[in-house]
Each structure stands twice: as C-alpha cells, then as structure tokens.
Amino acid sequence: MMKNKFNAKTIVSCISAILIIFFASQCFAQSSNSGDKKISSFQYMKNFNQVFDYVLQNYVDELEPKLLYEGALKGMLDAIGDPYTLYLDPDYMRDLNDTTSGAFGGVGLYISKPTENKPDKPAYVEVSTPIEDTPGSRAGIQAGDQIIAIDGKPTSEMTMNEVLSLLRGEVGSAVVLTIMRGKNMKFDVKLIRALIEVPTVKYEMLSGSKTGYVRLIQFTPETPKRVSEALAEFAAKNYDSLIIDLRDNPGGLLDSAVDIADMFIDNGPIVSTKSRLLFENQEFKASKAKTTVKNIPIVVLINRGSASASEILSGALKDNHLAYLVGERSYGKGSVQQVIPLSNIDGIKLTMARYYTPSDTNIDKIGIPPDLEISNFKKLSEEEEKTYLSMLESKVIDKLVEENPSMNEEQIAQAAQNISKTYPLELRILRRLIRIQVQKASTAPINDMDYDLQLKKAMEIVVSPDYAELVKNTKTLKELQTEVEAEMTKEESK
C-alpha cells in the first residue's frame, strides 16, 4: 500500500515536472533561441500573459485576478527605480482626487517613501512638507522629519498605500506618529485628524515697512489669480520691495508657476521640458504684456521642502538675476509626471519629461542652492537633544497652555524664560513651541518674525542699499553646475 502511494506521488511529480519543463520551454523559447539578440517587447508580453494565466489556473489556492494584476503593475513600475513613477490603486486614486479637489481628511502632511527597504537604510516615510494650518503643521512637524511608525506599526515595511490608509481616517479621530528628527531625536506626536483644506496664497505688508510679503503654499489653478491680487494690494499701498516665500511648497501645476514667473520676467524662456517624446518637448517663454512687477528688490525664500513648481519659479527668477535666494537648498524635483487613468478607479503616475531652468539646467536630485544659506533650525548638541526630548516627554508646554490658553506675547516670553531654567534651550525655540500650542485652536498668523531667522535675513537684504550689487553678482544655475563639474573633474585627475 505504501509502495502504491509512493508510485502515485512519483507519477504526479513527474507529470508536474514535465508540464513545468514544457511550460518553461514554451515561455522562454525565444530567449534560448535568440542568443545575444534582444528579446522583443512583444515576446515579453507573450511570456507575461502566459505566466499570468498559468499562475491563475495552477496555484494551490484560488486567486483573484485583481491580486496578480495590481502586483504585476506595482512590480513593473517599481523596477524603474523612479519614486515618482508608480501604480495608483483605487484608494490612492481616490486620495489623489480628494487632494487635487482642495479638501480631504487627514493630518496635513505631504510625504514621500523610498521604494527600496535596506537594513542599513530603512524605507521610512519622509515628510516633504507640512500643509499650512493643519494638525501636522500645528504640531511642529518639519520638512525632513521621518515617520518611523504609525500607531506603533513600523513604516519601513509598509507600502505607500498602507501609509496613506493609516494616516487618513474619520475627522476627529486620533493617530500617533513616531517621529525621527536627525539621527538621534525620536518622539511621539499625537494628531487629531481634520478636514484638510488645501490653501494657496497668504499675503500682507510686513509691519512697519514698505515690503510686501507673499507666501505661496501650493501651485493650483487659483494661485496666479491670488498672487495678482496680492501684488495689486501691495501696489495700492506703495510697496517698494517684495519677499516671495516658497518654503515648504511642494509644487503643483507647471502652468501656474509659469504664469506667476511671467509677472516678473518680461522676455526669454521661463522653463523648458525635455523628453524623448516630441510632444513633451516644450519651451515656455515670458510675455512682456503680462509683466506687472518691474525694478523692485525681490528676495525668494526656499528650503528643503520647496519642490517642483517652487523650483521652477525660484530657478527662473535666479537665472534672470531678478531675485536673491535666501534659506536652504531646495528639494530637487526636476521631473514632470502625468496621471494616466487605466479605468474608472485606478491608474498610473509616469515621469514623462524633465524640466530645465532658463540657463538650461536640470536640478533633479540636486536642488537649487540659495545665494545666502541660513537655517531656522540650529543643530542641537547631544546634551541639547536629551534636554529637548525630556521637555517633550514632560508635556510642560501642553500643561502650561491648558492652564493659560489665551497667553499674549509678553506672557509667552515670560513662560519661555521660566521653562528654560529647567530645560536650558534657546529661548527663540521655546517661544515658538509655546506659540504653536497657543495657536492650535486658531488660524496661525502669516509669519512669525520672532522665530523666523530666514525671514529676518530676507527683510534685511531686500531693503539693503547693496541689494542691486548682490543680485548682479549671483551666478546662474548653469554657472554653478559648471563649477561643480569642473571641481569634480579636478579631483578625479589627482
């Protein structure tokens, strides 16, 4: 009896082996026969279809075709190694539609995630930028922070879709993010999900000056109109200088950035897109008839959260010597994507072209360096990091604001002094943290001049008698890139 069982198993195994060998020989006949010849895309598709059908019909458990379909598309697009090219499943497409429509539920963070997870470099979620006046920004989460866990679940093993599903939820519900800042600072932040309304532009005349301040939060179809309204209001108040704040602006529509640049540039290229596809090769030029701002000092603020359309605008103004850039190197996203629906519910996002600044420079993965580098965040010493974390864990600021929810600036300053006796940190930082808590239940002011070192420096430069000379001596992005390449060549030749 045992012998018969063994023979039956042997026969089944032999049949399976024959089928597999036959199947493999059919699938890969082209590969073995072609030698060094390139396999045609048609043959790859034929092989793929055969594998799809074979797995569907022969896997030990019954499978849903959707599972194989979505897995295949994810794998194919991930294989390219481009973080901006990806499969958009139905949940992702819904989230994308919610975002572009201007309102969605969540915590208010633009995020990115590496496609490859390595032991020495976990694929944690990185905050590209917090959205203004949202739970994320009010909690003090910063561009560059890493979300290493959501409600205690590590993010390194998650897909982007899984991350999004955990961050979003019912308005009023809570989610706890574990934040890693720098190499050593790790702390939890509890956020209450809210209806996220995506703003576009905020502006005001800076107190006691003739300087207009306009903050571009995102590039949408409405952004050029809002910027035009801001400039008209500044003109009515006889402004003589302008600060354009692009910090933590993740980008948006290319046309929106071009239209705004055209308000300042009266001739020549603003940006060009280049691709192997002829219809994707475009050059956007300035029109003198659309230029409304001339001959005034302009400072542009950028940081690591300034990406895409923000870099198009700041790069165009820099290459034309029309503005002086202050802050930190920008993100470095110099590629153009399109969302291609595959059905009524899913789609793909595909990089179609790269964009180039007026000096014919692509800044992808490089970013734009400021003409003057200055950071709002001083690197903390190891002892200061411990003090900072100890202060957060004590919740001393939360308790203080609970007891005094309507503190004014004088009271905030005094409270910072008191806290510094136990937690010796920079008073500017302590005042900022207290101010964030006080403003949680209200709309934050347009700027925080007490805390914002970058804005203070921009203000100094834009009204300086040396402004014209400073801008004249700035280098275009092409000149800067050429210098770097020459230096690298020099180093390699040693």
PDB file of N, CA and C in Angstrom, residues 348-379:
ATOM      1  N   ILE A 348      -1.935  55.044 -13.317  1.00  0.00           N
ATOM      2  CA  ILE A 348      -0.504  55.102 -13.048  1.00  0.00           C
ATOM      3  C   ILE A 348      -0.042  56.552 -13.112  1.00  0.00           C
ATOM      4  N   LYS A 349       1.014  56.839 -12.383  1.00  0.00           N
ATOM      5  CA  LYS A 349       1.672  58.143 -12.492  1.00  0.00           C
ATOM      6  C   LYS A 349       3.032  57.886 -13.113  1.00  0.00           C
ATOM      7  N   LEU A 350       3.329  58.569 -14.212  1.00  0.00           N
ATOM      8  CA  LEU A 350       4.514  58.272 -15.001  1.00  0.00           C
ATOM      9  C   LEU A 350       5.320  59.539 -15.266  1.00  0.00           C
ATOM     10  N   THR A 351       6.626  59.450 -15.048  1.00  0.00           N
ATOM     11  CA  THR A 351       7.508  60.564 -15.396  1.00  0.00           C
ATOM     12  C   THR A 351       7.624  60.630 -16.916  1.00  0.00           C
ATOM     13  N   MET A 352       7.246  61.777 -17.479  1.00  0.00           N
ATOM     14  CA  MET A 352       7.205  61.930 -18.932  1.00  0.00           C
ATOM     15  C   MET A 352       8.322  62.822 -19.471  1.00  0.00           C
ATOM     16  N   ALA A 353       8.846  63.712 -18.619  1.00  0.00           N
ATOM     17  CA  ALA A 353       9.859  64.662 -19.097  1.00  0.00           C
ATOM     18  C   ALA A 353      10.633  65.211 -17.913  1.00  0.00           C
ATOM     19  N   ARG A 354      11.709  65.937 -18.212  1.00  0.00           N
ATOM     20  CA  ARG A 354      12.443  66.692 -17.200  1.00  0.00           C
ATOM     21  C   ARG A 354      12.371  68.165 -17.565  1.00  0.00           C
ATOM     22  N   TYR A 355      12.354  69.020 -16.552  1.00  0.00           N
ATOM     23  CA  TYR A 355      12.298  70.449 -16.865  1.00  0.00           C
ATOM     24  C   TYR A 355      13.662  71.095 -16.643  1.00  0.00           C
ATOM     25  N   TYR A 356      13.882  72.181 -17.385  1.00  0.00           N
ATOM     26  CA  TYR A 356      15.157  72.896 -17.371  1.00  0.00           C
ATOM     27  C   TYR A 356      14.915  74.382 -17.146  1.00  0.00           C
ATOM     28  N   THR A 357      15.755  74.984 -16.316  1.00  0.00           N
ATOM     29  CA  THR A 357      15.636  76.404 -15.994  1.00  0.00           C
ATOM     30  C   THR A 357      16.089  77.236 -17.202  1.00  0.00           C
ATOM     31  N   PRO A 358      15.926  78.557 -17.157  1.00  0.00           N
ATOM     32  CA  PRO A 358      16.331  79.391 -18.302  1.00  0.00           C
ATOM     33  C   PRO A 358      17.788  79.221 -18.714  1.00  0.00           C
ATOM     34  N   SER A 359      18.680  78.864 -17.781  1.00  0.00           N
ATOM     35  CA  SER A 359      20.090  78.658 -18.153  1.00  0.00           C
ATOM     36  C   SER A 359      20.339  77.226 -18.614  1.00  0.00           C
ATOM     37  N   ASP A 360      19.254  76.501 -18.932  1.00  0.00           N
ATOM     38  CA  ASP A 360      19.314  75.138 -19.464  1.00  0.00           C
ATOM     39  C   ASP A 360      19.907  74.159 -18.452  1.00  0.00           C
ATOM     40  N   THR A 361      19.405  74.219 -17.228  1.00  0.00           N
ATOM     41  CA  THR A 361      19.902  73.379 -16.146  1.00  0.00           C
ATOM     42  C   THR A 361      18.766  72.563 -15.545  1.00  0.00           C
ATOM     43  N   ASN A 362      19.005  71.265 -15.377  1.00  0.00           N
ATOM     44  CA  ASN A 362      18.057  70.400 -14.691  1.00  0.00           C
ATOM     45  C   ASN A 362      18.538  70.175 -13.267  1.00  0.00           C
ATOM     46  N   ILE A 363      17.661  70.368 -12.287  1.00  0.00           N
ATOM     47  CA  ILE A 363      18.066  70.314 -10.880  1.00  0.00           C
ATOM     48  C   ILE A 363      17.558  69.045 -10.192  1.00  0.00           C
ATOM     49  N   ASP A 364      17.154  68.034 -10.971  1.00  0.00           N
ATOM     50  CA  ASP A 364      16.610  66.819 -10.384  1.00  0.00           C
ATOM     51  C   ASP A 364      17.651  66.134  -9.502  1.00  0.00           C
ATOM     52  N   LYS A 365      17.258  65.809  -8.263  1.00  0.00           N
ATOM     53  CA  LYS A 365      18.112  65.179  -7.260  1.00  0.00           C
ATOM     54  C   LYS A 365      19.270  66.077  -6.819  1.00  0.00           C
ATOM     55  N   ILE A 366      19.292  67.331  -7.265  1.00  0.00           N
ATOM     56  CA  ILE A 366      20.354  68.270  -6.898  1.00  0.00           C
ATOM     57  C   ILE A 366      19.799  69.422  -6.077  1.00  0.00           C
ATOM     58  N   GLY A 367      18.692  69.983  -6.555  1.00  0.00           N
ATOM     59  CA  GLY A 367      18.085  71.126  -5.879  1.00  0.00           C
ATOM     60  C   GLY A 367      18.725  72.440  -6.291  1.00  0.00           C
ATOM     61  N   ILE A 368      18.169  73.517  -5.774  1.00  0.00           N
ATOM     62  CA  ILE A 368      18.678  74.861  -6.053  1.00  0.00           C
ATOM     63  C   ILE A 368      19.331  75.392  -4.777  1.00  0.00           C
ATOM     64  N   PRO A 369      20.611  75.771  -4.853  1.00  0.00           N
ATOM     65  CA  PRO A 369      21.253  76.331  -3.655  1.00  0.00           C
ATOM     66  C   PRO A 369      20.852  77.791  -3.484  1.00  0.00           C
ATOM     67  N   PRO A 370      20.640  78.252  -2.256  1.00  0.00           N
ATOM     68  CA  PRO A 370      20.322  79.666  -2.051  1.00  0.00           C
ATOM     69  C   PRO A 370      21.573  80.526  -2.251  1.00  0.00           C
ATOM     70  N   ASP A 371      21.375  81.794  -2.552  1.00  0.00           N
ATOM     71  CA  ASP A 371      22.516  82.710  -2.635  1.00  0.00           C
ATOM     72  C   ASP A 371      23.086  82.986  -1.249  1.00  0.00           C
ATOM     73  N   LEU A 372      22.223  82.916  -0.237  1.00  0.00           N
ATOM     74  CA  LEU A 372      22.665  83.022   1.150  1.00  0.00           C
ATOM     75  C   LEU A 372      22.026  81.894   1.930  1.00  0.00           C
ATOM     76  N   GLU A 373      22.856  81.020   2.483  1.00  0.00           N
ATOM     77  CA  GLU A 373      22.321  79.880   3.232  1.00  0.00           C
ATOM     78  C   GLU A 373      22.167  80.240   4.700  1.00  0.00           C
ATOM     79  N   ILE A 374      20.983  80.021   5.217  1.00  0.00           N
ATOM     80  CA  ILE A 374      20.701  80.255   6.634  1.00  0.00           C
ATOM     81  C   ILE A 374      19.573  79.324   7.042  1.00  0.00           C
ATOM     82  N   SER A 375      19.680  78.742   8.228  1.00  0.00           N
ATOM     83  CA  SER A 375      18.686  77.789   8.692  1.00  0.00           C
ATOM     84  C   SER A 375      17.956  78.327   9.910  1.00  0.00           C
ATOM     85  N   ASN A 376      16.692  77.960  10.028  1.00  0.00           N
ATOM     86  CA  ASN A 376      15.924  78.290  11.233  1.00  0.00           C
ATOM     87  C   ASN A 376      16.192  77.291  12.346  1.00  0.00           C
ATOM     88  N   PHE A 377      16.791  76.154  11.984  1.00  0.00           N
ATOM     89  CA  PHE A 377      16.960  75.075  12.954  1.00  0.00           C
ATOM     90  C   PHE A 377      18.442  74.850  13.225  1.00  0.00           C
ATOM     91  N   LYS A 378      18.911  75.380  14.326  1.00  0.00           N
ATOM     92  CA  LYS A 378      20.294  75.163  14.726  1.00  0.00           C
ATOM     93  C   LYS A 378      20.462  73.709  15.144  1.00  0.00           C
ATOM     94  N   LYS A 379      21.558  73.088  14.693  1.00  0.00           N
ATOM     95  CA  LYS A 379      21.804  71.693  15.056  1.00  0.00           C
ATOM     96  C   LYS A 379      22.051  71.604  16.555  1.00  0.00           C
TER      97      LYS A 379
END
